[in-house]
Amino acid sequence: IIISLLIVIPFRMFVAQPFIVSGASMEPTFFTGDYLIIDELSYRIRGPKRGEVIILRVQNNPVFYIKRVIGLPNEKIEIKGNKVYVFDKENKNSYQIKENYLSEYETYPDDYFELKNNEYLVLGDNRPKSFDSRQFGPIQKKNITGKVFLRLWPLTSIGFAGQAN
């Protein structure tokens, strides 16, 4: 039992942990009751990538949230006309982010974000029902717990949860 605890406890604290989805903010990607495994190790090696689904906390709030990474550090992001745009490094041109994971949800209100070093813009996939960076602002890397790695429940949806298409 002691040997098992010496293996299981550090693994759960530093490598992976379970997460149960609560709320409609990530529909149709994840639904209330989905049982996920969170990879806590990857972001110790590298930063989040656009399109990855992450688990985070907002400042000192003890509640965990599940959201998708939309904006990366030092980027400028504009929400305009229900679409999300990223400005290139020279800030002269922008391109629309392809969000194939969205169905017909609208992204509003129009807004503009200038992300600093170690800041990320996160949005839910169900934009009208998501409490995300449009309300609480960009999040810092230190507030990210990890990325969604695996869905274990429901059984009909078991599989790895990779980056968005």
Short mmCIF file of N, CA and C in Angstrom, two decimals:
data_model
loop_
_atom_site.label_atom_id
_atom_site.label_comp_id
_atom_site.label_asym_id
_atom_site.label_seq_id
_atom_site.Cartn_x
_atom_site.Cartn_y
_atom_site.Cartn_z
N ILE A 1 0.83 -1.20 0.00
CA ILE A 1 0.00 0.00 0.00
C ILE A 1 0.87 1.25 0.00
N ILE A 2 1.93 1.26 0.80
CA ILE A 2 2.81 2.44 0.86
C ILE A 2 3.49 2.68 -0.48
N ILE A 3 3.96 1.63 -1.12
CA ILE A 3 4.61 1.78 -2.43
C ILE A 3 3.60 2.31 -3.45
N SER A 4 2.38 1.80 -3.40
CA SER A 4 1.34 2.29 -4.31
C SER A 4 1.08 3.76 -4.10
N LEU A 5 0.98 4.17 -2.84
CA LEU A 5 0.73 5.58 -2.54
C LEU A 5 1.89 6.46 -2.99
N LEU A 6 3.12 5.96 -2.84
CA LEU A 6 4.28 6.73 -3.27
C LEU A 6 4.31 6.93 -4.79
N ILE A 7 3.65 6.05 -5.51
CA ILE A 7 3.57 6.19 -6.97
C ILE A 7 2.34 7.00 -7.38
N VAL A 8 1.18 6.67 -6.83
CA VAL A 8 -0.08 7.27 -7.24
C VAL A 8 -0.17 8.74 -6.85
N ILE A 9 0.16 9.09 -5.64
CA ILE A 9 0.00 10.48 -5.18
C ILE A 9 0.84 11.46 -6.00
N PRO A 10 2.16 11.23 -6.18
CA PRO A 10 2.91 12.17 -7.02
C PRO A 10 2.41 12.22 -8.46
N PHE A 11 1.99 11.06 -9.02
CA PHE A 11 1.48 11.04 -10.38
C PHE A 11 0.25 11.94 -10.49
N ARG A 12 -0.66 11.81 -9.53
CA ARG A 12 -1.89 12.60 -9.55
C ARG A 12 -1.62 14.08 -9.29
N MET A 13 -0.64 14.40 -8.47
CA MET A 13 -0.36 15.79 -8.13
C MET A 13 0.40 16.53 -9.23
N PHE A 14 1.27 15.83 -9.97
CA PHE A 14 2.17 16.52 -10.88
C PHE A 14 2.05 16.12 -12.35
N VAL A 15 1.37 15.02 -12.65
CA VAL A 15 1.34 14.52 -14.03
C VAL A 15 -0.06 14.59 -14.62
N ALA A 16 -1.03 14.00 -13.96
CA ALA A 16 -2.39 13.95 -14.51
C ALA A 16 -3.40 13.91 -13.37
N GLN A 17 -4.58 14.44 -13.63
CA GLN A 17 -5.65 14.39 -12.65
C GLN A 17 -7.00 14.35 -13.37
N PRO A 18 -8.02 13.84 -12.69
CA PRO A 18 -9.35 13.78 -13.30
C PRO A 18 -10.06 15.12 -13.22
N PHE A 19 -11.01 15.31 -14.13
CA PHE A 19 -11.83 16.52 -14.16
C PHE A 19 -13.20 16.13 -14.70
N ILE A 20 -14.26 16.56 -14.04
CA ILE A 20 -15.62 16.31 -14.51
C ILE A 20 -16.20 17.64 -14.99
N VAL A 21 -16.68 17.65 -16.21
CA VAL A 21 -17.24 18.86 -16.82
C VAL A 21 -18.56 19.20 -16.15
N SER A 22 -18.72 20.48 -15.85
CA SER A 22 -19.97 20.98 -15.27
C SER A 22 -20.35 22.27 -15.99
N GLY A 23 -21.46 22.27 -16.67
CA GLY A 23 -21.90 23.46 -17.38
C GLY A 23 -21.88 23.28 -18.88
N ALA A 24 -22.48 24.25 -19.57
CA ALA A 24 -22.67 24.16 -21.02
C ALA A 24 -21.66 24.97 -21.82
N SER A 25 -20.64 25.54 -21.18
CA SER A 25 -19.76 26.48 -21.89
C SER A 25 -18.91 25.84 -22.99
N MET A 26 -18.71 24.53 -22.96
CA MET A 26 -17.87 23.89 -23.98
C MET A 26 -18.67 23.01 -24.95
N GLU A 27 -20.00 23.07 -24.88
CA GLU A 27 -20.81 22.30 -25.84
C GLU A 27 -20.60 22.87 -27.24
N PRO A 28 -20.53 22.11 -28.26
CA PRO A 28 -20.79 20.68 -28.37
C PRO A 28 -19.56 19.79 -28.19
N THR A 29 -18.42 20.35 -27.78
CA THR A 29 -17.21 19.56 -27.62
C THR A 29 -17.26 18.68 -26.38
N PHE A 30 -17.62 19.28 -25.24
CA PHE A 30 -17.74 18.55 -23.97
C PHE A 30 -19.07 18.92 -23.32
N PHE A 31 -19.67 17.94 -22.63
CA PHE A 31 -20.96 18.12 -21.98
C PHE A 31 -20.85 17.88 -20.49
N THR A 32 -21.80 18.41 -19.73
CA THR A 32 -21.86 18.17 -18.30
C THR A 32 -21.80 16.66 -18.05
N GLY A 33 -20.94 16.27 -17.13
CA GLY A 33 -20.79 14.86 -16.78
C GLY A 33 -19.67 14.15 -17.51
N ASP A 34 -19.09 14.77 -18.54
CA ASP A 34 -17.95 14.14 -19.21
C ASP A 34 -16.80 14.03 -18.21
N TYR A 35 -16.17 12.86 -18.18
CA TYR A 35 -15.06 12.60 -17.25
C TYR A 35 -13.77 12.66 -18.06
N LEU A 36 -12.91 13.60 -17.71
CA LEU A 36 -11.70 13.87 -18.48
C LEU A 36 -10.45 13.62 -17.64
N ILE A 37 -9.36 13.33 -18.30
CA ILE A 37 -8.04 13.26 -17.66
C ILE A 37 -7.25 14.46 -18.17
N ILE A 38 -6.67 15.19 -17.23
CA ILE A 38 -5.94 16.42 -17.54
C ILE A 38 -4.44 16.16 -17.49
N ASP A 39 -3.73 16.54 -18.53
CA ASP A 39 -2.27 16.45 -18.60
C ASP A 39 -1.69 17.69 -17.94
N GLU A 40 -1.04 17.52 -16.80
CA GLU A 40 -0.44 18.65 -16.09
C GLU A 40 1.04 18.82 -16.39
N LEU A 41 1.62 17.90 -17.12
CA LEU A 41 3.06 17.90 -17.35
C LEU A 41 3.48 18.70 -18.58
N SER A 42 2.71 18.64 -19.65
CA SER A 42 3.11 19.26 -20.93
C SER A 42 3.45 20.74 -20.79
N TYR A 43 2.65 21.48 -20.02
CA TYR A 43 2.87 22.93 -19.95
C TYR A 43 4.03 23.31 -19.03
N ARG A 44 4.64 22.34 -18.40
CA ARG A 44 5.90 22.61 -17.68
C ARG A 44 7.05 22.64 -18.68
N ILE A 45 6.83 22.01 -19.84
CA ILE A 45 7.84 21.91 -20.89
C ILE A 45 7.63 22.96 -21.97
N ARG A 46 6.38 23.22 -22.31
CA ARG A 46 6.04 24.18 -23.37
C ARG A 46 4.76 24.92 -23.00
N GLY A 47 4.48 25.96 -23.73
CA GLY A 47 3.25 26.73 -23.49
C GLY A 47 2.07 26.15 -24.24
N PRO A 48 0.86 26.55 -23.88
CA PRO A 48 -0.33 26.11 -24.60
C PRO A 48 -0.31 26.59 -26.05
N LYS A 49 -0.96 25.80 -26.90
CA LYS A 49 -1.09 26.15 -28.32
C LYS A 49 -2.52 26.56 -28.60
N ARG A 50 -2.68 27.38 -29.64
CA ARG A 50 -4.01 27.81 -30.05
C ARG A 50 -4.85 26.57 -30.39
N GLY A 51 -6.07 26.57 -29.87
CA GLY A 51 -6.98 25.47 -30.16
C GLY A 51 -7.03 24.40 -29.09
N GLU A 52 -6.04 24.36 -28.20
CA GLU A 52 -6.05 23.35 -27.14
C GLU A 52 -7.10 23.70 -26.09
N VAL A 53 -7.71 22.66 -25.52
CA VAL A 53 -8.68 22.84 -24.45
C VAL A 53 -7.94 22.67 -23.14
N ILE A 54 -8.10 23.66 -22.26
CA ILE A 54 -7.35 23.67 -21.01
C ILE A 54 -8.27 23.77 -19.80
N ILE A 55 -7.71 23.44 -18.65
CA ILE A 55 -8.37 23.64 -17.36
C ILE A 55 -7.61 24.76 -16.67
N LEU A 56 -8.34 25.72 -16.12
CA LEU A 56 -7.71 26.90 -15.54
C LEU A 56 -8.48 27.39 -14.32
N ARG A 57 -7.84 28.27 -13.60
CA ARG A 57 -8.48 29.01 -12.53
C ARG A 57 -8.36 30.49 -12.87
N VAL A 58 -9.34 31.27 -12.44
CA VAL A 58 -9.32 32.70 -12.66
C VAL A 58 -8.82 33.36 -11.38
N GLN A 59 -7.64 33.92 -11.44
CA GLN A 59 -6.97 34.59 -10.31
C GLN A 59 -7.05 33.72 -9.06
N ASN A 60 -7.62 34.20 -7.96
CA ASN A 60 -7.64 33.45 -6.71
C ASN A 60 -8.92 32.65 -6.52
N ASN A 61 -9.75 32.55 -7.54
CA ASN A 61 -11.00 31.80 -7.45
C ASN A 61 -10.70 30.31 -7.39
N PRO A 62 -11.26 29.57 -6.43
CA PRO A 62 -10.97 28.13 -6.32
C PRO A 62 -11.67 27.28 -7.38
N VAL A 63 -12.57 27.85 -8.16
CA VAL A 63 -13.32 27.11 -9.18
C VAL A 63 -12.43 26.87 -10.40
N PHE A 64 -12.49 25.64 -10.94
CA PHE A 64 -11.80 25.32 -12.18
C PHE A 64 -12.74 25.56 -13.36
N TYR A 65 -12.19 26.05 -14.47
CA TYR A 65 -12.94 26.28 -15.69
C TYR A 65 -12.30 25.49 -16.82
N ILE A 66 -13.10 25.11 -17.80
CA ILE A 66 -12.60 24.45 -19.00
C ILE A 66 -12.87 25.39 -20.17
N LYS A 67 -11.82 25.74 -20.91
CA LYS A 67 -11.93 26.69 -22.02
C LYS A 67 -10.95 26.31 -23.12
N ARG A 68 -11.09 26.96 -24.27
CA ARG A 68 -10.20 26.74 -25.40
C ARG A 68 -9.26 27.93 -25.55
N VAL A 69 -7.98 27.66 -25.82
CA VAL A 69 -6.98 28.71 -26.04
C VAL A 69 -7.21 29.33 -27.41
N ILE A 70 -7.42 30.64 -27.43
CA ILE A 70 -7.66 31.37 -28.68
C ILE A 70 -6.49 32.30 -28.99
N GLY A 71 -6.02 33.04 -27.99
CA GLY A 71 -4.94 33.99 -28.18
C GLY A 71 -3.71 33.59 -27.39
N LEU A 72 -2.53 33.81 -27.99
CA LEU A 72 -1.25 33.45 -27.38
C LEU A 72 -0.50 34.69 -26.91
N PRO A 73 0.52 34.51 -26.06
CA PRO A 73 1.26 35.66 -25.53
C PRO A 73 1.73 36.62 -26.62
N ASN A 74 1.63 37.90 -26.30
CA ASN A 74 2.09 39.01 -27.14
C ASN A 74 1.32 39.16 -28.45
N GLU A 75 0.16 38.54 -28.56
CA GLU A 75 -0.68 38.71 -29.75
C GLU A 75 -1.73 39.78 -29.50
N LYS A 76 -2.27 40.27 -30.59
CA LYS A 76 -3.41 41.16 -30.54
C LYS A 76 -4.58 40.43 -31.17
N ILE A 77 -5.69 40.35 -30.45
CA ILE A 77 -6.86 39.60 -30.88
C ILE A 77 -8.04 40.56 -30.97
N GLU A 78 -8.80 40.45 -32.05
CA GLU A 78 -9.99 41.27 -32.21
C GLU A 78 -11.20 40.37 -32.46
N ILE A 79 -12.27 40.63 -31.72
CA ILE A 79 -13.54 39.98 -31.97
C ILE A 79 -14.40 41.02 -32.67
N LYS A 80 -14.81 40.71 -33.89
CA LYS A 80 -15.56 41.68 -34.67
C LYS A 80 -16.52 40.94 -35.60
N GLY A 81 -17.76 41.33 -35.55
CA GLY A 81 -18.76 40.73 -36.43
C GLY A 81 -18.88 39.23 -36.24
N ASN A 82 -18.82 38.77 -34.98
CA ASN A 82 -18.94 37.35 -34.63
C ASN A 82 -17.76 36.49 -35.08
N LYS A 83 -16.67 37.12 -35.47
CA LYS A 83 -15.48 36.38 -35.87
C LYS A 83 -14.29 36.81 -35.01
N VAL A 84 -13.28 35.93 -34.91
CA VAL A 84 -12.10 36.21 -34.10
C VAL A 84 -10.90 36.34 -35.03
N TYR A 85 -10.16 37.44 -34.89
CA TYR A 85 -9.01 37.73 -35.74
C TYR A 85 -7.75 37.87 -34.90
N VAL A 86 -6.62 37.42 -35.48
CA VAL A 86 -5.30 37.59 -34.88
C VAL A 86 -4.51 38.51 -35.78
N PHE A 87 -3.82 39.49 -35.18
CA PHE A 87 -2.98 40.38 -35.96
C PHE A 87 -1.59 39.77 -36.12
N ASP A 88 -0.99 39.96 -37.30
CA ASP A 88 0.35 39.44 -37.51
C ASP A 88 1.36 40.22 -36.68
N LYS A 89 2.61 39.76 -36.68
CA LYS A 89 3.63 40.35 -35.79
C LYS A 89 3.89 41.83 -36.06
N GLU A 90 3.69 42.27 -37.28
CA GLU A 90 3.88 43.68 -37.60
C GLU A 90 2.63 44.50 -37.29
N ASN A 91 1.54 43.83 -36.89
CA ASN A 91 0.27 44.46 -36.55
C ASN A 91 -0.35 45.24 -37.71
N LYS A 92 -0.02 44.85 -38.92
CA LYS A 92 -0.58 45.52 -40.08
C LYS A 92 -1.77 44.76 -40.64
N ASN A 93 -1.68 43.43 -40.62
CA ASN A 93 -2.73 42.59 -41.19
C ASN A 93 -3.26 41.65 -40.13
N SER A 94 -4.45 41.18 -40.35
CA SER A 94 -5.01 40.19 -39.43
C SER A 94 -5.57 39.03 -40.25
N TYR A 95 -5.73 37.90 -39.57
CA TYR A 95 -6.36 36.75 -40.22
C TYR A 95 -7.38 36.16 -39.27
N GLN A 96 -8.41 35.58 -39.84
CA GLN A 96 -9.48 35.01 -39.04
C GLN A 96 -9.05 33.63 -38.54
N ILE A 97 -9.31 33.35 -37.28
CA ILE A 97 -9.03 32.04 -36.72
C ILE A 97 -10.09 31.07 -37.24
N LYS A 98 -9.65 29.93 -37.75
CA LYS A 98 -10.59 28.90 -38.19
C LYS A 98 -11.04 28.12 -36.97
N GLU A 99 -12.32 28.15 -36.70
CA GLU A 99 -12.87 27.50 -35.52
C GLU A 99 -13.86 26.42 -35.95
N ASN A 100 -13.35 25.33 -36.50
CA ASN A 100 -14.18 24.26 -37.01
C ASN A 100 -14.96 23.53 -35.92
N TYR A 101 -14.58 23.71 -34.67
CA TYR A 101 -15.25 23.05 -33.55
C TYR A 101 -16.54 23.76 -33.16
N LEU A 102 -16.77 24.96 -33.65
CA LEU A 102 -17.99 25.69 -33.36
C LEU A 102 -19.10 25.26 -34.29
N SER A 103 -20.32 25.22 -33.79
CA SER A 103 -21.44 24.97 -34.71
C SER A 103 -21.94 26.33 -35.18
N GLU A 104 -23.10 26.78 -34.71
CA GLU A 104 -23.60 28.07 -35.18
C GLU A 104 -23.48 29.17 -34.14
N TYR A 105 -22.69 28.96 -33.12
CA TYR A 105 -22.61 29.94 -32.03
C TYR A 105 -21.95 31.23 -32.47
N GLU A 106 -22.44 32.32 -31.92
CA GLU A 106 -21.90 33.63 -32.24
C GLU A 106 -20.89 34.06 -31.18
N THR A 107 -19.87 34.78 -31.62
CA THR A 107 -18.88 35.33 -30.70
C THR A 107 -19.12 36.83 -30.61
N TYR A 108 -19.64 37.26 -29.51
CA TYR A 108 -19.92 38.67 -29.29
C TYR A 108 -19.60 39.00 -27.85
N PRO A 109 -19.51 40.17 -27.40
CA PRO A 109 -19.57 41.42 -28.18
C PRO A 109 -18.23 41.68 -28.87
N ASP A 110 -18.22 42.66 -29.76
CA ASP A 110 -16.97 43.07 -30.38
C ASP A 110 -16.02 43.52 -29.28
N ASP A 111 -14.75 43.13 -29.39
CA ASP A 111 -13.78 43.47 -28.36
C ASP A 111 -12.38 43.40 -28.96
N TYR A 112 -11.41 43.89 -28.21
CA TYR A 112 -10.02 43.90 -28.66
C TYR A 112 -9.14 43.61 -27.45
N PHE A 113 -8.16 42.72 -27.63
CA PHE A 113 -7.26 42.33 -26.54
C PHE A 113 -5.81 42.43 -26.99
N GLU A 114 -4.97 43.05 -26.18
CA GLU A 114 -3.52 43.04 -26.39
C GLU A 114 -2.93 42.19 -25.29
N LEU A 115 -2.47 41.01 -25.67
CA LEU A 115 -1.96 40.07 -24.68
C LEU A 115 -0.50 40.37 -24.38
N LYS A 116 -0.16 40.26 -23.10
CA LYS A 116 1.22 40.47 -22.66
C LYS A 116 1.94 39.13 -22.62
N ASN A 117 3.21 39.18 -22.24
CA ASN A 117 3.99 37.96 -22.10
C ASN A 117 3.31 37.06 -21.06
N ASN A 118 3.19 35.79 -21.33
CA ASN A 118 2.56 34.80 -20.45
C ASN A 118 1.05 34.99 -20.29
N GLU A 119 0.39 35.72 -21.18
CA GLU A 119 -1.07 35.86 -21.12
C GLU A 119 -1.71 35.13 -22.29
N TYR A 120 -2.89 34.57 -22.01
CA TYR A 120 -3.65 33.81 -23.00
C TYR A 120 -5.09 34.28 -23.00
N LEU A 121 -5.70 34.28 -24.19
CA LEU A 121 -7.12 34.57 -24.32
C LEU A 121 -7.82 33.23 -24.46
N VAL A 122 -8.84 32.99 -23.63
CA VAL A 122 -9.56 31.72 -23.67
C VAL A 122 -11.05 31.99 -23.84
N LEU A 123 -11.70 31.14 -24.64
CA LEU A 123 -13.13 31.24 -24.89
C LEU A 123 -13.75 29.85 -24.79
N GLY A 124 -15.01 29.79 -24.40
CA GLY A 124 -15.74 28.53 -24.44
C GLY A 124 -16.23 28.27 -25.85
N ASP A 125 -16.50 27.01 -26.17
CA ASP A 125 -17.01 26.68 -27.50
C ASP A 125 -18.47 27.08 -27.66
N ASN A 126 -19.20 27.15 -26.57
CA ASN A 126 -20.61 27.58 -26.57
C ASN A 126 -20.60 29.05 -26.16
N ARG A 127 -20.25 29.91 -27.08
CA ARG A 127 -19.96 31.32 -26.78
C ARG A 127 -21.07 32.06 -26.03
N PRO A 128 -22.35 31.88 -26.36
CA PRO A 128 -23.38 32.61 -25.62
C PRO A 128 -23.51 32.19 -24.15
N LYS A 129 -23.05 31.00 -23.81
CA LYS A 129 -23.21 30.50 -22.43
C LYS A 129 -21.88 30.34 -21.71
N SER A 130 -20.85 31.00 -22.18
CA SER A 130 -19.52 30.82 -21.60
C SER A 130 -19.07 32.04 -20.82
N PHE A 131 -18.59 31.79 -19.61
CA PHE A 131 -17.90 32.78 -18.80
C PHE A 131 -16.43 32.60 -19.11
N ASP A 132 -15.85 33.57 -19.84
CA ASP A 132 -14.49 33.39 -20.34
C ASP A 132 -13.74 34.73 -20.39
N SER A 133 -12.69 34.81 -21.18
CA SER A 133 -11.86 36.02 -21.22
C SER A 133 -12.62 37.27 -21.62
N ARG A 134 -13.76 37.13 -22.24
CA ARG A 134 -14.57 38.31 -22.56
C ARG A 134 -15.08 38.96 -21.29
N GLN A 135 -15.24 38.19 -20.21
CA GLN A 135 -15.68 38.73 -18.94
C GLN A 135 -14.52 38.95 -17.96
N PHE A 136 -13.64 37.97 -17.82
CA PHE A 136 -12.58 38.07 -16.80
C PHE A 136 -11.23 38.47 -17.35
N GLY A 137 -11.12 38.68 -18.66
CA GLY A 137 -9.87 39.13 -19.26
C GLY A 137 -8.91 37.98 -19.54
N PRO A 138 -7.74 38.32 -20.07
CA PRO A 138 -6.73 37.29 -20.36
C PRO A 138 -6.30 36.59 -19.07
N ILE A 139 -5.83 35.36 -19.21
CA ILE A 139 -5.33 34.63 -18.04
C ILE A 139 -3.82 34.46 -18.16
N GLN A 140 -3.17 34.32 -17.03
CA GLN A 140 -1.73 34.10 -17.03
C GLN A 140 -1.44 32.61 -17.05
N LYS A 141 -0.27 32.26 -17.57
CA LYS A 141 0.11 30.85 -17.67
C LYS A 141 0.08 30.17 -16.31
N LYS A 142 0.44 30.88 -15.26
CA LYS A 142 0.47 30.27 -13.92
C LYS A 142 -0.91 29.82 -13.45
N ASN A 143 -1.99 30.33 -14.06
CA ASN A 143 -3.35 29.95 -13.69
C ASN A 143 -3.88 28.76 -14.49
N ILE A 144 -3.05 28.22 -15.37
CA ILE A 144 -3.46 27.08 -16.18
C ILE A 144 -3.02 25.79 -15.47
N THR A 145 -3.97 24.92 -15.21
CA THR A 145 -3.69 23.66 -14.54
C THR A 145 -3.12 22.63 -15.52
N GLY A 146 -3.69 22.54 -16.69
CA GLY A 146 -3.22 21.59 -17.68
C GLY A 146 -4.15 21.55 -18.87
N LYS A 147 -3.85 20.64 -19.79
CA LYS A 147 -4.69 20.51 -20.98
C LYS A 147 -5.47 19.21 -20.92
N VAL A 148 -6.63 19.23 -21.57
CA VAL A 148 -7.45 18.03 -21.63
C VAL A 148 -6.72 17.02 -22.51
N PHE A 149 -6.52 15.83 -21.96
CA PHE A 149 -5.75 14.80 -22.63
C PHE A 149 -6.63 13.64 -23.11
N LEU A 150 -7.58 13.23 -22.27
CA LEU A 150 -8.34 12.02 -22.54
C LEU A 150 -9.75 12.15 -21.99
N ARG A 151 -10.73 11.69 -22.76
CA ARG A 151 -12.11 11.62 -22.26
C ARG A 151 -12.39 10.14 -21.96
N LEU A 152 -12.82 9.87 -20.71
CA LEU A 152 -13.12 8.50 -20.31
C LEU A 152 -14.61 8.22 -20.20
N TRP A 153 -15.41 9.27 -20.13
CA TRP A 153 -16.86 9.09 -20.00
C TRP A 153 -17.55 10.19 -20.75
N PRO A 154 -18.58 9.92 -21.48
CA PRO A 154 -19.31 8.67 -21.63
C PRO A 154 -18.54 7.66 -22.47
N LEU A 155 -18.87 6.39 -22.30
CA LEU A 155 -18.16 5.32 -23.00
C LEU A 155 -18.23 5.48 -24.52
N THR A 156 -19.30 6.04 -25.03
CA THR A 156 -19.43 6.23 -26.48
C THR A 156 -18.49 7.30 -27.02
N SER A 157 -17.88 8.09 -26.14
CA SER A 157 -17.00 9.18 -26.57
C SER A 157 -15.58 9.04 -26.06
N ILE A 158 -15.19 7.85 -25.60
CA ILE A 158 -13.83 7.66 -25.09
C ILE A 158 -12.83 7.99 -26.19
N GLY A 159 -11.77 8.69 -25.82
CA GLY A 159 -10.73 8.99 -26.79
C GLY A 159 -9.84 10.12 -26.35
N PHE A 160 -8.76 10.28 -27.08
CA PHE A 160 -7.83 11.37 -26.81
C PHE A 160 -8.45 12.68 -27.27
N ALA A 161 -8.19 13.70 -26.52
CA ALA A 161 -8.73 15.03 -26.82
C ALA A 161 -7.57 15.87 -27.35
N GLY A 162 -7.35 15.83 -28.64
CA GLY A 162 -6.25 16.56 -29.24
C GLY A 162 -6.61 18.00 -29.53
N GLN A 163 -5.72 18.67 -30.20
CA GLN A 163 -5.93 20.07 -30.58
C GLN A 163 -7.04 20.15 -31.62
N ALA A 164 -7.69 21.27 -31.66
CA ALA A 164 -8.79 21.48 -32.63
C ALA A 164 -8.27 21.43 -34.05
N ASN A 165 -9.15 21.08 -34.96
CA ASN A 165 -8.78 21.02 -36.39
C ASN A 165 -8.59 22.40 -36.95
#
